[in-house]
PDB file of C-alpha atoms in Angstrom:
ATOM      1  CA  LEU A1281     -65.439 -21.014  71.408  1.00  0.00           C
ATOM      2  CA  TRP A1282     -66.728 -19.701  74.707  1.00  0.00           C
ATOM      3  CA  GLY A1283     -69.632 -17.378  74.109  1.00  0.00           C
ATOM      4  CA  CYS A1284     -70.153 -18.506  70.511  1.00  0.00           C
ATOM      5  CA  LYS A1285     -73.854 -18.490  69.671  1.00  0.00           C
ATOM      6  CA  LYS A1286     -73.581 -20.399  66.409  1.00  0.00           C
ATOM      7  CA  GLN A1287     -75.904 -23.403  66.480  1.00  0.00           C
ATOM      8  CA  ILE A1288     -74.423 -26.806  65.707  1.00  0.00           C
ATOM      9  CA  LYS A1289     -76.706 -28.503  63.197  1.00  0.00           C
ATOM     10  CA  ALA A1290     -74.616 -31.563  62.310  1.00  0.00           C
ATOM     11  CA  PRO A1291     -76.196 -34.905  63.283  1.00  0.00           C
ATOM     12  CA  ILE A1292     -74.875 -36.775  66.310  1.00  0.00           C
ATOM     13  CA  TYR A1293     -74.264 -40.525  66.057  1.00  0.00           C
ATOM     14  CA  SER A1294     -73.807 -43.113  68.776  1.00  0.00           C
ATOM     15  CA  LEU A1295     -71.373 -45.820  67.695  1.00  0.00           C
ATOM     16  CA  SER A1296     -70.081 -48.859  69.561  1.00  0.00           C
ATOM     17  CA  ASN A1297     -66.387 -49.157  70.416  1.00  0.00           C
ATOM     18  CA  GLY A1298     -66.492 -52.519  68.705  1.00  0.00           C
ATOM     19  CA  VAL A1299     -64.618 -55.745  69.416  1.00  0.00           C
ATOM     20  CA  ASP A1300     -62.162 -57.810  67.399  1.00  0.00           C
ATOM     21  CA  THR A1301     -64.058 -61.082  67.129  1.00  0.00           C
ATOM     22  CA  GLU A1302     -61.202 -62.668  65.190  1.00  0.00           C
ATOM     23  CA  PHE A1303     -58.970 -62.243  68.251  1.00  0.00           C
ATOM     24  CA  PHE A1304     -61.456 -62.552  71.094  1.00  0.00           C
ATOM     25  CA  LYS A1305     -63.045 -65.904  70.393  1.00  0.00           C
ATOM     26  CA  GLN A1306     -63.916 -69.110  72.170  1.00  0.00           C
ATOM     27  CA  GLU A1307     -61.127 -71.637  72.474  1.00  0.00           C
ATOM     28  CA  GLY A1308     -59.754 -74.113  75.004  1.00  0.00           C
ATOM     29  CA  LYS A1309     -62.394 -73.787  77.723  1.00  0.00           C
ATOM     30  CA  LYS A1310     -61.014 -74.833  81.136  1.00  0.00           C
ATOM     31  CA  THR A1311     -57.841 -76.257  79.622  1.00  0.00           C
ATOM     32  CA  GLY A1312     -55.995 -73.117  78.554  1.00  0.00           C
ATOM     33  CA  ALA A1313     -53.027 -71.089  79.753  1.00  0.00           C
ATOM     34  CA  PHE A1314     -55.008 -69.180  82.404  1.00  0.00           C
ATOM     35  CA  ARG A1315     -55.882 -72.232  84.472  1.00  0.00           C
ATOM     36  CA  LYS A1316     -52.399 -73.674  84.031  1.00  0.00           C
ATOM     37  CA  LYS A1317     -50.714 -70.443  85.134  1.00  0.00           C
ATOM     38  CA  TYR A1318     -52.808 -70.096  88.285  1.00  0.00           C
ATOM     39  CA  HIS A1319     -52.978 -73.853  88.999  1.00  0.00           C
ATOM     40  CA  ILE A1320     -56.757 -73.963  88.809  1.00  0.00           C
ATOM     41  CA  ASP A1321     -58.277 -77.414  88.709  1.00  0.00           C
ATOM     42  CA  GLY A1322     -60.721 -78.094  85.903  1.00  0.00           C
ATOM     43  CA  ASN A1323     -63.462 -78.792  88.425  1.00  0.00           C
ATOM     44  CA  GLN A1324     -63.121 -75.427  90.162  1.00  0.00           C
ATOM     45  CA  LYS A1325     -65.627 -72.739  89.165  1.00  0.00           C
ATOM     46  CA  VAL A1326     -64.011 -69.396  88.326  1.00  0.00           C
ATOM     47  CA  ILE A1327     -65.727 -66.007  88.388  1.00  0.00           C
ATOM     48  CA  MET A1328     -63.783 -63.192  86.753  1.00  0.00           C
ATOM     49  CA  SER A1329     -64.086 -59.455  86.256  1.00  0.00           C
ATOM     50  CA  VAL A1330     -61.968 -56.665  84.785  1.00  0.00           C
ATOM     51  CA  GLY A1331     -61.621 -53.023  85.746  1.00  0.00           C
ATOM     52  CA  HIS A1332     -59.991 -50.331  87.833  1.00  0.00           C
ATOM     53  CA  TYR A1333     -60.121 -50.499  91.610  1.00  0.00           C
ATOM     54  CA  ILE A1334     -63.032 -48.089  92.005  1.00  0.00           C
ATOM     55  CA  ASP A1335     -66.402 -48.410  93.677  1.00  0.00           C
ATOM     56  CA  ARG A1336     -68.226 -47.513  90.441  1.00  0.00           C
ATOM     57  CA  LYS A1337     -66.940 -50.728  88.879  1.00  0.00           C
ATOM     58  CA  GLY A1338     -68.567 -52.758  91.638  1.00  0.00           C
ATOM     59  CA  ILE A1339     -65.394 -53.976  93.298  1.00  0.00           C
ATOM     60  CA  LEU A1340     -66.809 -53.747  96.833  1.00  0.00           C
ATOM     61  CA  ASP A1341     -69.717 -55.995  95.901  1.00  0.00           C
ATOM     62  CA  PHE A1342     -67.301 -58.355  94.126  1.00  0.00           C
ATOM     63  CA  VAL A1343     -65.271 -58.790  97.307  1.00  0.00           C
ATOM     64  CA  GLN A1344     -68.405 -59.260  99.386  1.00  0.00           C
ATOM     65  CA  LEU A1345     -69.606 -62.015  97.066  1.00  0.00           C
ATOM     66  CA  ALA A1346     -66.230 -63.749  97.384  1.00  0.00           C
ATOM     67  CA  LYS A1347     -66.783 -63.750 101.150  1.00  0.00           C
ATOM     68  CA  GLU A1348     -70.273 -65.205 100.818  1.00  0.00           C
ATOM     69  CA  LEU A1349     -69.434 -67.762  98.109  1.00  0.00           C
ATOM     70  CA  PRO A1350     -66.214 -69.467  99.264  1.00  0.00           C
ATOM     71  CA  GLN A1351     -66.917 -72.453  96.996  1.00  0.00           C
ATOM     72  CA  TYR A1352     -65.995 -70.375  93.935  1.00  0.00           C
ATOM     73  CA  GLN A1353     -62.754 -68.692  92.889  1.00  0.00           C
ATOM     74  CA  PHE A1354     -62.946 -64.922  92.253  1.00  0.00           C
ATOM     75  CA  TYR A1355     -60.384 -63.203  89.996  1.00  0.00           C
ATOM     76  CA  TRP A1356     -60.318 -59.428  89.365  1.00  0.00           C
ATOM     77  CA  PHE A1357     -57.969 -58.254  86.610  1.00  0.00           C
ATOM     78  CA  GLY A1358     -56.814 -54.652  86.231  1.00  0.00           C
ATOM     79  CA  TYR A1359     -55.071 -52.259  88.559  1.00  0.00           C
ATOM     80  CA  THR A1360     -55.257 -48.808  90.142  1.00  0.00           C
ATOM     81  CA  ASN A1361     -52.583 -47.255  92.337  1.00  0.00           C
ATOM     82  CA  LEU A1362     -53.861 -47.811  95.872  1.00  0.00           C
ATOM     83  CA  LYS A1363     -52.781 -44.275  96.794  1.00  0.00           C
ATOM     84  CA  LEU A1364     -55.544 -43.041  94.493  1.00  0.00           C
ATOM     85  CA  VAL A1365     -58.432 -45.119  95.837  1.00  0.00           C
ATOM     86  CA  THR A1366     -60.698 -44.650  98.840  1.00  0.00           C
ATOM     87  CA  LYS A1367     -59.941 -46.335 102.159  1.00  0.00           C
ATOM     88  CA  GLU A1368     -62.994 -48.552 101.675  1.00  0.00           C
ATOM     89  CA  VAL A1369     -61.699 -49.839  98.350  1.00  0.00           C
ATOM     90  CA  ARG A1370     -58.154 -50.202  99.680  1.00  0.00           C
ATOM     91  CA  ASP A1371     -59.400 -52.273 102.611  1.00  0.00           C
ATOM     92  CA  ALA A1372     -61.403 -54.456 100.209  1.00  0.00           C
ATOM     93  CA  ILE A1373     -58.319 -55.088  98.040  1.00  0.00           C
ATOM     94  CA  HIS A1374     -56.393 -56.161 101.140  1.00  0.00           C
ATOM     95  CA  THR A1375     -59.073 -58.665 102.151  1.00  0.00           C
ATOM     96  CA  GLN A1376     -57.419 -61.988 102.890  1.00  0.00           C
ATOM     97  CA  LEU A1377     -59.483 -64.770 101.328  1.00  0.00           C
ATOM     98  CA  SER A1378     -58.200 -67.980  99.778  1.00  0.00           C
ATOM     99  CA  ASN A1379     -60.713 -67.635  96.916  1.00  0.00           C
ATOM    100  CA  LEU A1380     -60.125 -63.932  96.133  1.00  0.00           C
ATOM    101  CA  HIS A1381     -57.359 -62.887  93.738  1.00  0.00           C
ATOM    102  CA  PHE A1382     -56.123 -59.576  92.289  1.00  0.00           C
ATOM    103  CA  PRO A1383     -53.413 -60.472  89.730  1.00  0.00           C
ATOM    104  CA  GLY A1384     -53.241 -56.907  88.348  1.00  0.00           C
ATOM    105  CA  TYR A1385     -52.676 -55.955  84.712  1.00  0.00           C
ATOM    106  CA  ILE A1386     -52.266 -58.694  82.133  1.00  0.00           C
ATOM    107  CA  THR A1387     -51.670 -58.693  78.394  1.00  0.00           C
ATOM    108  CA  ARG A1388     -54.410 -58.804  75.779  1.00  0.00           C
ATOM    109  CA  THR A1389     -53.561 -62.422  74.993  1.00  0.00           C
ATOM    110  CA  GLU A1390     -53.624 -63.372  78.661  1.00  0.00           C
ATOM    111  CA  LEU A1391     -57.003 -61.691  79.052  1.00  0.00           C
ATOM    112  CA  ARG A1392     -58.386 -63.759  76.189  1.00  0.00           C
ATOM    113  CA  ASP A1393     -57.130 -66.856  78.010  1.00  0.00           C
ATOM    114  CA  VAL A1394     -58.900 -65.700  81.182  1.00  0.00           C
ATOM    115  CA  TYR A1395     -62.246 -65.321  79.412  1.00  0.00           C
ATOM    116  CA  ASN A1396     -61.835 -68.771  77.939  1.00  0.00           C
ATOM    117  CA  GLY A1397     -60.807 -70.350  81.220  1.00  0.00           C
ATOM    118  CA  SER A1398     -63.548 -68.797  83.349  1.00  0.00           C
ATOM    119  CA  ASP A1399     -67.051 -70.006  84.102  1.00  0.00           C
ATOM    120  CA  LEU A1400     -68.614 -66.561  84.522  1.00  0.00           C
ATOM    121  CA  PHE A1401     -67.876 -62.947  83.636  1.00  0.00           C
ATOM    122  CA  LEU A1402     -69.307 -60.878  86.472  1.00  0.00           C
ATOM    123  CA  PHE A1403     -69.689 -57.205  85.491  1.00  0.00           C
ATOM    124  CA  MET A1404     -71.057 -55.290  88.476  1.00  0.00           C
ATOM    125  CA  THR A1405     -70.381 -51.777  87.196  1.00  0.00           C
ATOM    126  CA  LYS A1406     -72.896 -49.236  88.464  1.00  0.00           C
ATOM    127  CA  GLU A1407     -72.495 -46.853  85.536  1.00  0.00           C
ATOM    128  CA  GLU A1408     -71.023 -47.413  82.082  1.00  0.00           C
ATOM    129  CA  THR A1409     -70.921 -46.073  78.530  1.00  0.00           C
ATOM    130  CA  GLU A1410     -70.755 -49.549  76.961  1.00  0.00           C
ATOM    131  CA  GLY A1411     -67.971 -51.648  78.446  1.00  0.00           C
ATOM    132  CA  ILE A1412     -65.268 -52.929  76.085  1.00  0.00           C
ATOM    133  CA  VAL A1413     -64.501 -55.870  78.366  1.00  0.00           C
ATOM    134  CA  LEU A1414     -68.169 -56.813  78.198  1.00  0.00           C
ATOM    135  CA  LEU A1415     -67.940 -57.007  74.404  1.00  0.00           C
ATOM    136  CA  GLU A1416     -64.846 -59.210  74.758  1.00  0.00           C
ATOM    137  CA  ALA A1417     -66.757 -61.564  77.065  1.00  0.00           C
ATOM    138  CA  LEU A1418     -69.618 -61.724  74.568  1.00  0.00           C
ATOM    139  CA  ALA A1419     -67.162 -62.578  71.792  1.00  0.00           C
ATOM    140  CA  THR A1420     -65.492 -65.391  73.728  1.00  0.00           C
ATOM    141  CA  LYS A1421     -68.868 -66.927  74.648  1.00  0.00           C
ATOM    142  CA  THR A1422     -68.233 -66.507  78.363  1.00  0.00           C
ATOM    143  CA  PRO A1423     -71.450 -66.667  80.436  1.00  0.00           C
ATOM    144  CA  ILE A1424     -72.288 -63.139  81.620  1.00  0.00           C
ATOM    145  CA  LEU A1425     -73.994 -61.636  84.641  1.00  0.00           C
ATOM    146  CA  VAL A1426     -74.259 -57.834  84.659  1.00  0.00           C
ATOM    147  CA  ARG A1427     -75.776 -55.253  86.924  1.00  0.00           C
ATOM    148  CA  ASN A1428     -79.207 -54.227  85.677  1.00  0.00           C
ATOM    149  CA  ILE A1429     -78.491 -50.605  84.743  1.00  0.00           C
ATOM    150  CA  PRO A1430     -80.140 -48.406  82.054  1.00  0.00           C
ATOM    151  CA  ILE A1431     -77.266 -48.559  79.537  1.00  0.00           C
ATOM    152  CA  TYR A1432     -77.941 -52.280  78.979  1.00  0.00           C
ATOM    153  CA  ARG A1433     -81.726 -52.053  78.827  1.00  0.00           C
ATOM    154  CA  ASP A1434     -82.190 -52.054  75.043  1.00  0.00           C
ATOM    155  CA  TRP A1435     -79.355 -54.192  73.671  1.00  0.00           C
ATOM    156  CA  LEU A1436     -78.740 -56.810  76.347  1.00  0.00           C
ATOM    157  CA  ILE A1437     -81.951 -58.671  77.113  1.00  0.00           C
ATOM    158  CA  ASP A1438     -82.215 -60.333  80.507  1.00  0.00           C
ATOM    159  CA  ASN A1439     -82.667 -64.116  80.266  1.00  0.00           C
ATOM    160  CA  GLU A1440     -82.157 -63.995  76.483  1.00  0.00           C
ATOM    161  CA  THR A1441     -78.583 -62.872  75.851  1.00  0.00           C
ATOM    162  CA  VAL A1442     -77.216 -62.262  79.361  1.00  0.00           C
ATOM    163  CA  TYR A1443     -78.377 -62.480  82.947  1.00  0.00           C
ATOM    164  CA  LYS A1444     -78.927 -59.374  85.061  1.00  0.00           C
ATOM    165  CA  ALA A1445     -79.179 -58.619  88.761  1.00  0.00           C
ATOM    166  CA  LYS A1446     -79.951 -55.462  90.738  1.00  0.00           C
ATOM    167  CA  HIS A1447     -78.758 -56.113  94.276  1.00  0.00           C
ATOM    168  CA  LEU A1448     -76.245 -58.281  96.095  1.00  0.00           C
ATOM    169  CA  GLN A1449     -78.632 -61.060  97.080  1.00  0.00           C
ATOM    170  CA  GLU A1450     -79.911 -61.373  93.513  1.00  0.00           C
ATOM    171  CA  PHE A1451     -76.323 -61.537  92.229  1.00  0.00           C
ATOM    172  CA  LYS A1452     -75.572 -64.291  94.730  1.00  0.00           C
ATOM    173  CA  GLU A1453     -78.632 -66.319  93.773  1.00  0.00           C
ATOM    174  CA  LYS A1454     -77.988 -66.050  90.025  1.00  0.00           C
ATOM    175  CA  ILE A1455     -74.304 -66.884  90.386  1.00  0.00           C
ATOM    176  CA  ILE A1456     -75.209 -70.134  92.140  1.00  0.00           C
ATOM    177  CA  GLN A1457     -77.905 -70.934  89.586  1.00  0.00           C
ATOM    178  CA  LEU A1458     -75.544 -70.250  86.676  1.00  0.00           C
ATOM    179  CA  LEU A1459     -72.576 -72.164  88.021  1.00  0.00           C
ATOM    180  CA  GLU A1460     -74.614 -75.119  89.187  1.00  0.00           C
ATOM    181  CA  GLY A1461     -76.352 -75.440  85.819  1.00  0.00           C
ATOM    182  CA  SER A1462     -79.929 -74.553  86.714  1.00  0.00           C
ATOM    183  CA  LEU A1463     -80.076 -71.643  84.234  1.00  0.00           C
ATOM    184  CA  PRO A1464     -79.907 -72.054  80.428  1.00  0.00           C
ATOM    185  CA  ASP A1465     -76.717 -71.270  78.529  1.00  0.00           C
ATOM    186  CA  LEU A1466     -77.219 -67.995  76.621  1.00  0.00           C
ATOM    187  CA  THR A1467     -73.752 -67.657  75.124  1.00  0.00           C
ATOM    188  CA  ASP A1468     -74.696 -68.451  71.510  1.00  0.00           C
ATOM    189  CA  ALA A1469     -77.303 -65.696  71.507  1.00  0.00           C
ATOM    190  CA  ALA A1470     -74.877 -63.337  73.252  1.00  0.00           C
ATOM    191  CA  TYR A1471     -72.239 -64.062  70.615  1.00  0.00           C
ATOM    192  CA  GLN A1472     -74.496 -62.635  67.918  1.00  0.00           C
ATOM    193  CA  ILE A1473     -74.316 -59.269  69.685  1.00  0.00           C
ATOM    194  CA  ALA A1474     -70.523 -59.390  69.498  1.00  0.00           C
ATOM    195  CA  LEU A1475     -70.696 -60.161  65.774  1.00  0.00           C
ATOM    196  CA  GLU A1476     -72.943 -57.127  65.256  1.00  0.00           C
ATOM    197  CA  ARG A1477     -70.245 -55.016  66.924  1.00  0.00           C
ATOM    198  CA  ASP A1478     -67.257 -56.567  65.201  1.00  0.00           C
ATOM    199  CA  LEU A1479     -64.559 -53.980  64.457  1.00  0.00           C
ATOM    200  CA  ARG A1480     -64.893 -54.490  60.720  1.00  0.00           C
ATOM    201  CA  LYS A1481     -68.605 -53.627  60.844  1.00  0.00           C
ATOM    202  CA  ILE A1482     -67.970 -50.692  63.157  1.00  0.00           C
ATOM    203  CA  GLY A1483     -65.278 -49.436  60.762  1.00  0.00           C
ATOM    204  CA  GLN A1484     -67.716 -49.600  57.857  1.00  0.00           C
ATOM    205  CA  ASN A1485     -70.355 -47.796  59.916  1.00  0.00           C
ATOM    206  CA  LEU A1486     -67.843 -45.071  60.731  1.00  0.00           C
ATOM    207  CA  LEU A1487     -66.950 -44.728  57.053  1.00  0.00           C
ATOM    208  CA  ASP A1488     -70.632 -44.437  56.155  1.00  0.00           C
ATOM    209  CA  ILE A1489     -71.059 -41.666  58.712  1.00  0.00           C
ATOM    210  CA  TYR A1490     -68.124 -39.700  57.314  1.00  0.00           C
ATOM    211  CA  GLN A1491     -69.373 -40.139  53.750  1.00  0.00           C
ATOM    212  CA  GLN A1492     -72.758 -38.726  54.728  1.00  0.00           C
TER     213      GLN A1492
END
């Protein structure tokens, strides 16, 4: 209560949201329902992201990269009422590019198909607590490029489990290197992180905390 001076002495735990690795898993790369639905040729390179239409999620940078990398297809899944976003974000959403797509909300199953049908999960969020969609990408063994922010410093190692970039030019350079095959595939190592955060393990960890 407001004004209460009683000191809270209970321990505080930080626990992952977890991911269902039995549902989000690798299957049907480049031949699944996602590419069929959007008529994407198997030779086309697809960069995907997921999130609300807000600057914090990196959507402005995502659109800028689509402008600078017309050889790749950019898909952003998720939706925010455009009446609630800034003019800058609204203008970015309305950008007319043949390689930039905003399909909106999709089902959980469809999202799994998108991970499996994409060549890169680009997560340009500027601030995050963990990122559930990031865990899903790890679980489906989708190559990952994230913004180099403090929350990922200790559990996502650059050049070992994922790739990281700080600014737009670095993102652009690493995207090209990843999609043209000049950087090693890290997805097997990244998958181990997803297994460590599987919902069944997280559930057991939560039970252990309560029993303490």
